[in-house]
Amino acid sequence: MVHAVRDALRSGEHLAVQAGTGTGKSLAYLVPSIRHAIERDTTVVVSTATIALQRQLVDRDLPRLAEALAPVLGRAPTFAILKGRRNYLCLHRLDGGADAPEPDDQLFDPFAVSALGRQVKRMHEWAAKTDTGDRDELVPGVPDSAWRQVSVSARECLGVSRCPVGTDCFAERARHEAGRADVVVTNHALLAIDALENRAVLPEHDVVVVDEAHDLVDRVTGVATAELSAGLVSAAARRCGRLVDQAIADRLAEAGDGLGMVLTDAPLGRWERGLPPPVKGALVTVLDAGASCRTAIGSERREDPAQATARKLALALLDEVTETSARLLKAFDEEDPAKRYDVVWLGEQGPDSSRTRALRVAPLSVGGLLRERLFGQRTVVLTSATLALGGSFDALARQWGLGPEKPTEPDNTEEPDPIPDPERPRWSGLDVGSPFQHQRAGILYVAKRLPTPGRDGLPPAYLDEIAELVTAAGGGTLGLFSSMRAAKQATEALRPRLEQPILCQGDDATGLLVTRFAEDDATCLFGTLSLWQGVDVPGRSLRLVLIDRIPFPRPDDPLVSARQRAVDARGGNGFLTVSATHAALLLAQGAGRLLRGMDDRGVVAVLDPRLATARYGGFLRASLPPFWPTTDPEVVRAALRRLASAGAGITR
């Protein structure tokens, strides 16, 4: 992998590397990246999806490498971490230089207000001690509602030259340090903002290393997704009301009320045929009223800091409202749904007792954006433990906008590419394997005899199967469920039946639950999505990974269904390209929880029989580590009993 990354940096050809747990992939890309940065006097950006990996790189890997490489390179390489501005404490807001954000409904509760006040007071005390102002260094953390009181977005920021405390700004200090570093560690969201929004938030760089690259498309999609609700319009009107004639602000407030009324009667879900006429009319009214407010606020001028801050806060929210309204109105300009840039749907949010409706708009695909703005601008190395799905990198490469690794050549056996693309980015894939001997260390058990899962929760046969597997293993089970409802159902049904303790996600903070799970090898932990990718528990505490069903996305998910239909319209297989690829990625991530150390042994048990019986099962199985496979429940229970009693390896 070191040689492949070095060659990619020299040639400019993009590289995708699948490197399993324990291969040392962070060292393999950091060493040639550091050398490249120092030789070319440039910066290399390393982007990750999780805070845990950022901390590993900055606190462990990079300091050790800097010390080791200094004698070879002639100087110690430098590094820095950079996050979005919202992640840093804003001293101006902390000192009362800006009004607090609009309160959530819950803050009208006096108990909530009291709790918020205590959190803000604690952040004032922390501000006097912290050197970075980085939210992740505030332990224990605070809720988003509290952090919003002391932070600003990039749009809300006054700028270092106009802010009274700009010279002490934590975010500016982080950007300054990043600008001088050889290696800058950031996250996928900030990478997306830098690439897609034409805002230079990262230092100048010619190389990007995308670690945890399996998450790149989802994170970029999240950045490119916008939302509009009546509440957002009303909040913008209130902020504008402090700066313009009240009658002008009232027009925007009334437009927001009108939008809320028409959304109440509009159909939930994805809209394919266009905006309903009442919604279209309401959006035009919002856009016009927003333009009037912006005109009344006027262009930037010399103001005292308090006035400038109020203006910035109002314009930030106003621009969000008007830009999203314009994007929604433009979304249906193209009549063919498969050729549209955006997908539009109406959803609900909030607790059942006070659910509100919001319009959402997201790109049908981010591949074109990534191809033009990321891969077209610099050399990119993508790596993860899970990139080769179905035995090939092509599934994810298409989502990245790269196309297949080797285009189909016209011959007698294969169908030629109907639209050859001479500008297709050049890239190659490499699977460096794994240090684990999967066939000797683990079993993949598929419960082929169980019924196909339905929509009415876990069938009794599934609960019986879980009970028998957990009993045979003596605990040590990580239960990965497709929904929180299923995880809670299994927990409530099995706690009275089993001797082993069962923790359920939501009982406490997830990190604390994982710690308790790791400390007792008889304990089980049941949960949903964040556990599929976020658990690293080596040793005997995790010897059975249990997956209730193939984790396909919801069939009514607006973005998934639109993307599937677009692939179908082009003559492809939308289900395999979108839903099965999503499921394969999560399955591989979930199965990857089992072996985290060289001495680990255990079983991955998938209760969904479709993994063995469905036509797409082969694609999904080919995406999993090569464990020894079986569908015989007696074989797997016997293996688990031997593992539980002897603490030794599983044998056939």
PDB file of C-alpha atoms in Angstrom, residues 65-282:
ATOM      1  CA  LEU A  65       5.660   9.446  12.637  1.00  0.00           C
ATOM      2  CA  ALA A  66       6.923  13.008  13.056  1.00  0.00           C
ATOM      3  CA  GLU A  67       9.514  11.806  15.542  1.00  0.00           C
ATOM      4  CA  ALA A  68      10.519   8.788  13.469  1.00  0.00           C
ATOM      5  CA  LEU A  69      10.765  10.603  10.128  1.00  0.00           C
ATOM      6  CA  ALA A  70      12.525  13.787  11.286  1.00  0.00           C
ATOM      7  CA  PRO A  71      16.070  12.341  10.928  1.00  0.00           C
ATOM      8  CA  VAL A  72      15.270  11.047   7.421  1.00  0.00           C
ATOM      9  CA  LEU A  73      13.499  14.153   6.118  1.00  0.00           C
ATOM     10  CA  GLY A  74      15.757  16.756   7.686  1.00  0.00           C
ATOM     11  CA  ARG A  75      13.022  18.257   9.846  1.00  0.00           C
ATOM     12  CA  ALA A  76      10.013  17.136  11.834  1.00  0.00           C
ATOM     13  CA  PRO A  77       6.858  17.114   9.707  1.00  0.00           C
ATOM     14  CA  THR A  78       4.045  19.296  11.022  1.00  0.00           C
ATOM     15  CA  PHE A  79       0.341  18.519  11.263  1.00  0.00           C
ATOM     16  CA  ALA A  80      -2.920  20.124  12.365  1.00  0.00           C
ATOM     17  CA  ILE A  81      -6.602  19.314  12.722  1.00  0.00           C
ATOM     18  CA  LEU A  82      -9.243  21.525  11.117  1.00  0.00           C
ATOM     19  CA  LYS A  83     -13.020  21.379  11.511  1.00  0.00           C
ATOM     20  CA  GLY A  84     -15.978  23.498  10.497  1.00  0.00           C
ATOM     21  CA  ARG A  85     -16.349  26.849  12.262  1.00  0.00           C
ATOM     22  CA  ARG A  86     -19.417  25.616  14.140  1.00  0.00           C
ATOM     23  CA  ASN A  87     -17.148  23.182  16.030  1.00  0.00           C
ATOM     24  CA  TYR A  88     -15.200  25.990  17.731  1.00  0.00           C
ATOM     25  CA  LEU A  89     -16.211  28.218  20.602  1.00  0.00           C
ATOM     26  CA  CYS A  90     -17.003  31.780  19.445  1.00  0.00           C
ATOM     27  CA  LEU A  91     -15.587  34.228  21.991  1.00  0.00           C
ATOM     28  CA  HIS A  92     -17.671  37.086  20.582  1.00  0.00           C
ATOM     29  CA  ARG A  93     -20.918  35.207  21.094  1.00  0.00           C
ATOM     30  CA  LEU A  94     -19.744  33.921  24.471  1.00  0.00           C
ATOM     31  CA  ASP A  95     -19.171  37.501  25.624  1.00  0.00           C
ATOM     32  CA  GLY A  96     -22.684  38.527  24.628  1.00  0.00           C
ATOM     33  CA  GLY A  97     -21.666  40.072  21.327  1.00  0.00           C
ATOM     34  CA  ALA A  98     -24.598  38.404  19.602  1.00  0.00           C
ATOM     35  CA  ASP A  99     -28.128  37.571  20.547  1.00  0.00           C
ATOM     36  CA  ALA A 100     -28.782  33.937  21.344  1.00  0.00           C
ATOM     37  CA  PRO A 101     -30.333  31.831  18.596  1.00  0.00           C
ATOM     38  CA  GLU A 102     -34.076  31.415  18.418  1.00  0.00           C
ATOM     39  CA  PRO A 103     -35.064  29.036  21.229  1.00  0.00           C
ATOM     40  CA  ASP A 104     -36.366  25.547  20.606  1.00  0.00           C
ATOM     41  CA  ASP A 105     -39.885  24.815  21.774  1.00  0.00           C
ATOM     42  CA  GLN A 106     -38.500  22.732  24.621  1.00  0.00           C
ATOM     43  CA  LEU A 107     -36.753  25.776  26.056  1.00  0.00           C
ATOM     44  CA  PHE A 108     -40.059  27.243  27.133  1.00  0.00           C
ATOM     45  CA  ASP A 109     -39.951  24.513  29.770  1.00  0.00           C
ATOM     46  CA  PRO A 110     -38.458  26.204  32.892  1.00  0.00           C
ATOM     47  CA  PHE A 111     -36.510  23.044  33.735  1.00  0.00           C
ATOM     48  CA  ALA A 112     -34.949  23.033  30.252  1.00  0.00           C
ATOM     49  CA  VAL A 113     -34.086  26.719  30.546  1.00  0.00           C
ATOM     50  CA  SER A 114     -32.407  26.107  33.894  1.00  0.00           C
ATOM     51  CA  ALA A 115     -30.408  23.191  32.472  1.00  0.00           C
ATOM     52  CA  LEU A 116     -29.362  25.293  29.482  1.00  0.00           C
ATOM     53  CA  GLY A 117     -28.164  28.064  31.784  1.00  0.00           C
ATOM     54  CA  ARG A 118     -26.001  25.608  33.725  1.00  0.00           C
ATOM     55  CA  GLN A 119     -24.483  24.295  30.500  1.00  0.00           C
ATOM     56  CA  VAL A 120     -23.680  27.793  29.247  1.00  0.00           C
ATOM     57  CA  LYS A 121     -22.106  28.690  32.602  1.00  0.00           C
ATOM     58  CA  ARG A 122     -19.921  25.572  32.371  1.00  0.00           C
ATOM     59  CA  MET A 123     -18.801  26.616  28.886  1.00  0.00           C
ATOM     60  CA  HIS A 124     -17.860  30.052  30.199  1.00  0.00           C
ATOM     61  CA  GLU A 125     -15.624  28.358  32.767  1.00  0.00           C
ATOM     62  CA  TRP A 126     -14.170  26.042  30.124  1.00  0.00           C
ATOM     63  CA  ALA A 127     -13.433  28.975  27.794  1.00  0.00           C
ATOM     64  CA  ALA A 128     -10.933  30.328  30.310  1.00  0.00           C
ATOM     65  CA  LYS A 129      -8.990  27.038  30.281  1.00  0.00           C
ATOM     66  CA  THR A 130      -9.125  25.701  26.728  1.00  0.00           C
ATOM     67  CA  ASP A 131      -6.335  26.331  24.237  1.00  0.00           C
ATOM     68  CA  THR A 132      -8.318  25.214  21.183  1.00  0.00           C
ATOM     69  CA  GLY A 133     -12.012  25.956  21.816  1.00  0.00           C
ATOM     70  CA  ASP A 134     -12.716  22.631  20.086  1.00  0.00           C
ATOM     71  CA  ARG A 135     -16.103  21.240  21.122  1.00  0.00           C
ATOM     72  CA  ASP A 136     -14.762  17.677  21.177  1.00  0.00           C
ATOM     73  CA  GLU A 137     -12.391  18.616  23.992  1.00  0.00           C
ATOM     74  CA  LEU A 138     -15.285  19.614  26.278  1.00  0.00           C
ATOM     75  CA  VAL A 139     -15.857  16.507  28.421  1.00  0.00           C
ATOM     76  CA  PRO A 140     -18.564  15.693  29.237  1.00  0.00           C
ATOM     77  CA  GLY A 141     -20.138  17.285  26.196  1.00  0.00           C
ATOM     78  CA  VAL A 142     -23.172  19.538  25.954  1.00  0.00           C
ATOM     79  CA  PRO A 143     -26.352  19.251  23.856  1.00  0.00           C
ATOM     80  CA  ASP A 144     -26.593  21.004  20.499  1.00  0.00           C
ATOM     81  CA  SER A 145     -29.096  23.488  21.963  1.00  0.00           C
ATOM     82  CA  ALA A 146     -26.435  24.656  24.430  1.00  0.00           C
ATOM     83  CA  TRP A 147     -23.534  24.691  21.976  1.00  0.00           C
ATOM     84  CA  ARG A 148     -25.513  26.891  19.580  1.00  0.00           C
ATOM     85  CA  GLN A 149     -25.477  29.615  22.240  1.00  0.00           C
ATOM     86  CA  VAL A 150     -21.672  29.919  21.993  1.00  0.00           C
ATOM     87  CA  SER A 151     -20.866  29.117  18.354  1.00  0.00           C
ATOM     88  CA  VAL A 152     -21.487  30.552  14.887  1.00  0.00           C
ATOM     89  CA  SER A 153     -21.585  29.134  11.382  1.00  0.00           C
ATOM     90  CA  ALA A 154     -19.309  30.431   8.628  1.00  0.00           C
ATOM     91  CA  ARG A 155     -22.165  32.573   7.294  1.00  0.00           C
ATOM     92  CA  GLU A 156     -22.840  34.108  10.710  1.00  0.00           C
ATOM     93  CA  CYS A 157     -19.213  34.957  11.446  1.00  0.00           C
ATOM     94  CA  LEU A 158     -18.226  38.634  11.312  1.00  0.00           C
ATOM     95  CA  GLY A 159     -14.770  37.816  10.006  1.00  0.00           C
ATOM     96  CA  VAL A 160     -11.442  38.234  11.745  1.00  0.00           C
ATOM     97  CA  SER A 161     -10.967  41.863  10.618  1.00  0.00           C
ATOM     98  CA  ARG A 162     -14.333  43.094  11.961  1.00  0.00           C
ATOM     99  CA  CYS A 163     -14.771  40.972  15.086  1.00  0.00           C
ATOM    100  CA  PRO A 164     -13.726  42.676  18.356  1.00  0.00           C
ATOM    101  CA  VAL A 165     -12.031  39.453  19.478  1.00  0.00           C
ATOM    102  CA  GLY A 166     -10.959  38.278  16.025  1.00  0.00           C
ATOM    103  CA  THR A 167      -7.289  38.108  16.952  1.00  0.00           C
ATOM    104  CA  ASP A 168      -8.104  35.551  19.664  1.00  0.00           C
ATOM    105  CA  CYS A 169     -10.555  33.529  17.554  1.00  0.00           C
ATOM    106  CA  PHE A 170     -10.189  29.766  18.045  1.00  0.00           C
ATOM    107  CA  ALA A 171     -11.441  28.939  14.533  1.00  0.00           C
ATOM    108  CA  GLU A 172      -9.052  31.424  12.908  1.00  0.00           C
ATOM    109  CA  ARG A 173      -6.184  30.089  15.002  1.00  0.00           C
ATOM    110  CA  ALA A 174      -6.969  26.557  13.807  1.00  0.00           C
ATOM    111  CA  ARG A 175      -7.065  27.737  10.167  1.00  0.00           C
ATOM    112  CA  HIS A 176      -3.763  29.565  10.608  1.00  0.00           C
ATOM    113  CA  GLU A 177      -2.070  26.469  12.043  1.00  0.00           C
ATOM    114  CA  ALA A 178      -3.527  24.332   9.248  1.00  0.00           C
ATOM    115  CA  GLY A 179      -2.156  26.733   6.643  1.00  0.00           C
ATOM    116  CA  ARG A 180       1.384  26.104   7.866  1.00  0.00           C
ATOM    117  CA  ALA A 181       1.102  22.304   8.309  1.00  0.00           C
ATOM    118  CA  ASP A 182       2.379  19.535   6.071  1.00  0.00           C
ATOM    119  CA  VAL A 183      -0.642  17.360   6.882  1.00  0.00           C
ATOM    120  CA  VAL A 184      -4.112  18.682   7.735  1.00  0.00           C
ATOM    121  CA  VAL A 185      -6.648  16.262   9.223  1.00  0.00           C
ATOM    122  CA  THR A 186     -10.271  17.206   8.575  1.00  0.00           C
ATOM    123  CA  ASN A 187     -13.677  15.575   8.088  1.00  0.00           C
ATOM    124  CA  HIS A 188     -15.692  14.617   5.008  1.00  0.00           C
ATOM    125  CA  ALA A 189     -18.226  17.406   5.589  1.00  0.00           C
ATOM    126  CA  LEU A 190     -15.590  20.155   5.539  1.00  0.00           C
ATOM    127  CA  LEU A 191     -13.922  18.524   2.542  1.00  0.00           C
ATOM    128  CA  ALA A 192     -17.285  18.620   0.756  1.00  0.00           C
ATOM    129  CA  ILE A 193     -17.853  22.288   1.633  1.00  0.00           C
ATOM    130  CA  ASP A 194     -14.376  23.173   0.362  1.00  0.00           C
ATOM    131  CA  ALA A 195     -14.863  21.245  -2.891  1.00  0.00           C
ATOM    132  CA  LEU A 196     -18.528  21.852  -3.683  1.00  0.00           C
ATOM    133  CA  GLU A 197     -19.323  25.348  -2.434  1.00  0.00           C
ATOM    134  CA  ASN A 198     -16.346  27.182  -3.919  1.00  0.00           C
ATOM    135  CA  ARG A 199     -15.362  28.354  -0.449  1.00  0.00           C
ATOM    136  CA  ALA A 200     -11.669  27.909   0.340  1.00  0.00           C
ATOM    137  CA  VAL A 201     -11.978  26.623   3.888  1.00  0.00           C
ATOM    138  CA  LEU A 202      -8.972  24.285   3.596  1.00  0.00           C
ATOM    139  CA  PRO A 203      -5.392  25.335   2.836  1.00  0.00           C
ATOM    140  CA  GLU A 204      -4.141  25.074  -0.751  1.00  0.00           C
ATOM    141  CA  HIS A 205      -3.470  21.385  -1.444  1.00  0.00           C
ATOM    142  CA  ASP A 206      -2.845  19.051  -4.373  1.00  0.00           C
ATOM    143  CA  VAL A 207      -3.499  15.707  -2.633  1.00  0.00           C
ATOM    144  CA  VAL A 208      -6.453  14.412  -0.625  1.00  0.00           C
ATOM    145  CA  VAL A 209      -6.453  11.135   1.292  1.00  0.00           C
ATOM    146  CA  VAL A 210     -10.013  10.028   2.040  1.00  0.00           C
ATOM    147  CA  ASP A 211      -9.976   7.519   4.902  1.00  0.00           C
ATOM    148  CA  GLU A 212     -13.268   5.791   5.770  1.00  0.00           C
ATOM    149  CA  ALA A 213     -14.085   6.415   2.108  1.00  0.00           C
ATOM    150  CA  HIS A 214     -17.140   4.133   2.277  1.00  0.00           C
ATOM    151  CA  ASP A 215     -18.908   7.063   4.002  1.00  0.00           C
ATOM    152  CA  LEU A 216     -17.904   9.751   1.507  1.00  0.00           C
ATOM    153  CA  VAL A 217     -21.057   9.771  -0.647  1.00  0.00           C
ATOM    154  CA  ASP A 218     -23.426   9.945   2.331  1.00  0.00           C
ATOM    155  CA  ARG A 219     -21.475  12.791   3.960  1.00  0.00           C
ATOM    156  CA  VAL A 220     -21.282  14.777   0.732  1.00  0.00           C
ATOM    157  CA  THR A 221     -24.999  14.200   0.131  1.00  0.00           C
ATOM    158  CA  GLY A 222     -25.685  15.519   3.631  1.00  0.00           C
ATOM    159  CA  VAL A 223     -23.768  18.724   2.950  1.00  0.00           C
ATOM    160  CA  ALA A 224     -25.591  19.194  -0.359  1.00  0.00           C
ATOM    161  CA  THR A 225     -29.067  18.652   1.170  1.00  0.00           C
ATOM    162  CA  ALA A 226     -31.200  21.664   2.123  1.00  0.00           C
ATOM    163  CA  GLU A 227     -34.397  22.002   4.162  1.00  0.00           C
ATOM    164  CA  LEU A 228     -37.160  24.581   4.358  1.00  0.00           C
ATOM    165  CA  SER A 229     -39.921  24.833   6.949  1.00  0.00           C
ATOM    166  CA  ALA A 230     -42.380  27.435   8.163  1.00  0.00           C
ATOM    167  CA  GLY A 231     -40.396  27.697  11.388  1.00  0.00           C
ATOM    168  CA  LEU A 232     -37.186  28.534   9.528  1.00  0.00           C
ATOM    169  CA  VAL A 233     -38.934  31.307   7.571  1.00  0.00           C
ATOM    170  CA  SER A 234     -40.440  32.704  10.778  1.00  0.00           C
ATOM    171  CA  ALA A 235     -37.045  32.709  12.508  1.00  0.00           C
ATOM    172  CA  ALA A 236     -35.554  34.632   9.565  1.00  0.00           C
ATOM    173  CA  ALA A 237     -38.413  37.142   9.769  1.00  0.00           C
ATOM    174  CA  ARG A 238     -37.792  37.708  13.495  1.00  0.00           C
ATOM    175  CA  ARG A 239     -34.098  38.359  12.899  1.00  0.00           C
ATOM    176  CA  CYS A 240     -34.861  40.742  10.030  1.00  0.00           C
ATOM    177  CA  GLY A 241     -37.473  42.528  12.168  1.00  0.00           C
ATOM    178  CA  ARG A 242     -34.670  43.944  14.313  1.00  0.00           C
ATOM    179  CA  LEU A 243     -33.074  45.639  11.299  1.00  0.00           C
ATOM    180  CA  VAL A 244     -35.825  46.677   8.848  1.00  0.00           C
ATOM    181  CA  ASP A 245     -39.248  48.266   8.886  1.00  0.00           C
ATOM    182  CA  GLN A 246     -41.600  45.916  10.716  1.00  0.00           C
ATOM    183  CA  ALA A 247     -44.061  45.841   7.817  1.00  0.00           C
ATOM    184  CA  ILE A 248     -41.360  44.375   5.547  1.00  0.00           C
ATOM    185  CA  ALA A 249     -40.423  41.720   8.096  1.00  0.00           C
ATOM    186  CA  ASP A 250     -44.123  40.958   8.642  1.00  0.00           C
ATOM    187  CA  ARG A 251     -44.465  40.133   4.942  1.00  0.00           C
ATOM    188  CA  LEU A 252     -41.829  37.416   5.360  1.00  0.00           C
ATOM    189  CA  ALA A 253     -43.471  36.155   8.551  1.00  0.00           C
ATOM    190  CA  GLU A 254     -46.846  35.950   6.779  1.00  0.00           C
ATOM    191  CA  ALA A 255     -45.190  34.107   3.879  1.00  0.00           C
ATOM    192  CA  GLY A 256     -43.833  31.589   6.372  1.00  0.00           C
ATOM    193  CA  ASP A 257     -47.283  31.120   7.894  1.00  0.00           C
ATOM    194  CA  GLY A 258     -48.695  30.566   4.420  1.00  0.00           C
ATOM    195  CA  LEU A 259     -46.041  27.972   3.644  1.00  0.00           C
ATOM    196  CA  GLY A 260     -46.878  26.141   6.850  1.00  0.00           C
ATOM    197  CA  MET A 261     -50.573  26.043   5.965  1.00  0.00           C
ATOM    198  CA  VAL A 262     -50.068  24.621   2.449  1.00  0.00           C
ATOM    199  CA  LEU A 263     -47.527  22.043   3.674  1.00  0.00           C
ATOM    200  CA  THR A 264     -50.118  20.755   6.147  1.00  0.00           C
ATOM    201  CA  ASP A 265     -52.360  19.759   3.250  1.00  0.00           C
ATOM    202  CA  ALA A 266     -49.584  18.605   0.883  1.00  0.00           C
ATOM    203  CA  PRO A 267     -48.789  14.874   0.366  1.00  0.00           C
ATOM    204  CA  LEU A 268     -45.900  13.433   2.356  1.00  0.00           C
ATOM    205  CA  GLY A 269     -43.082  11.685   0.515  1.00  0.00           C
ATOM    206  CA  ARG A 270     -41.236  12.280  -2.743  1.00  0.00           C
ATOM    207  CA  TRP A 271     -42.740  14.595  -5.325  1.00  0.00           C
ATOM    208  CA  GLU A 272     -42.183  13.419  -8.902  1.00  0.00           C
ATOM    209  CA  ARG A 273     -44.598  15.429 -11.064  1.00  0.00           C
ATOM    210  CA  GLY A 274     -43.736  18.847  -9.749  1.00  0.00           C
ATOM    211  CA  LEU A 275     -44.555  21.171  -6.899  1.00  0.00           C
ATOM    212  CA  PRO A 276     -48.256  21.254  -5.940  1.00  0.00           C
ATOM    213  CA  PRO A 277     -49.592  24.640  -7.140  1.00  0.00           C
ATOM    214  CA  PRO A 278     -50.331  25.939  -3.593  1.00  0.00           C
ATOM    215  CA  VAL A 279     -46.780  25.061  -2.500  1.00  0.00           C
ATOM    216  CA  LYS A 280     -45.280  26.670  -5.595  1.00  0.00           C
ATOM    217  CA  GLY A 281     -47.251  29.841  -4.919  1.00  0.00           C
ATOM    218  CA  ALA A 282     -46.144  29.871  -1.266  1.00  0.00           C
TER     219      ALA A 282
END
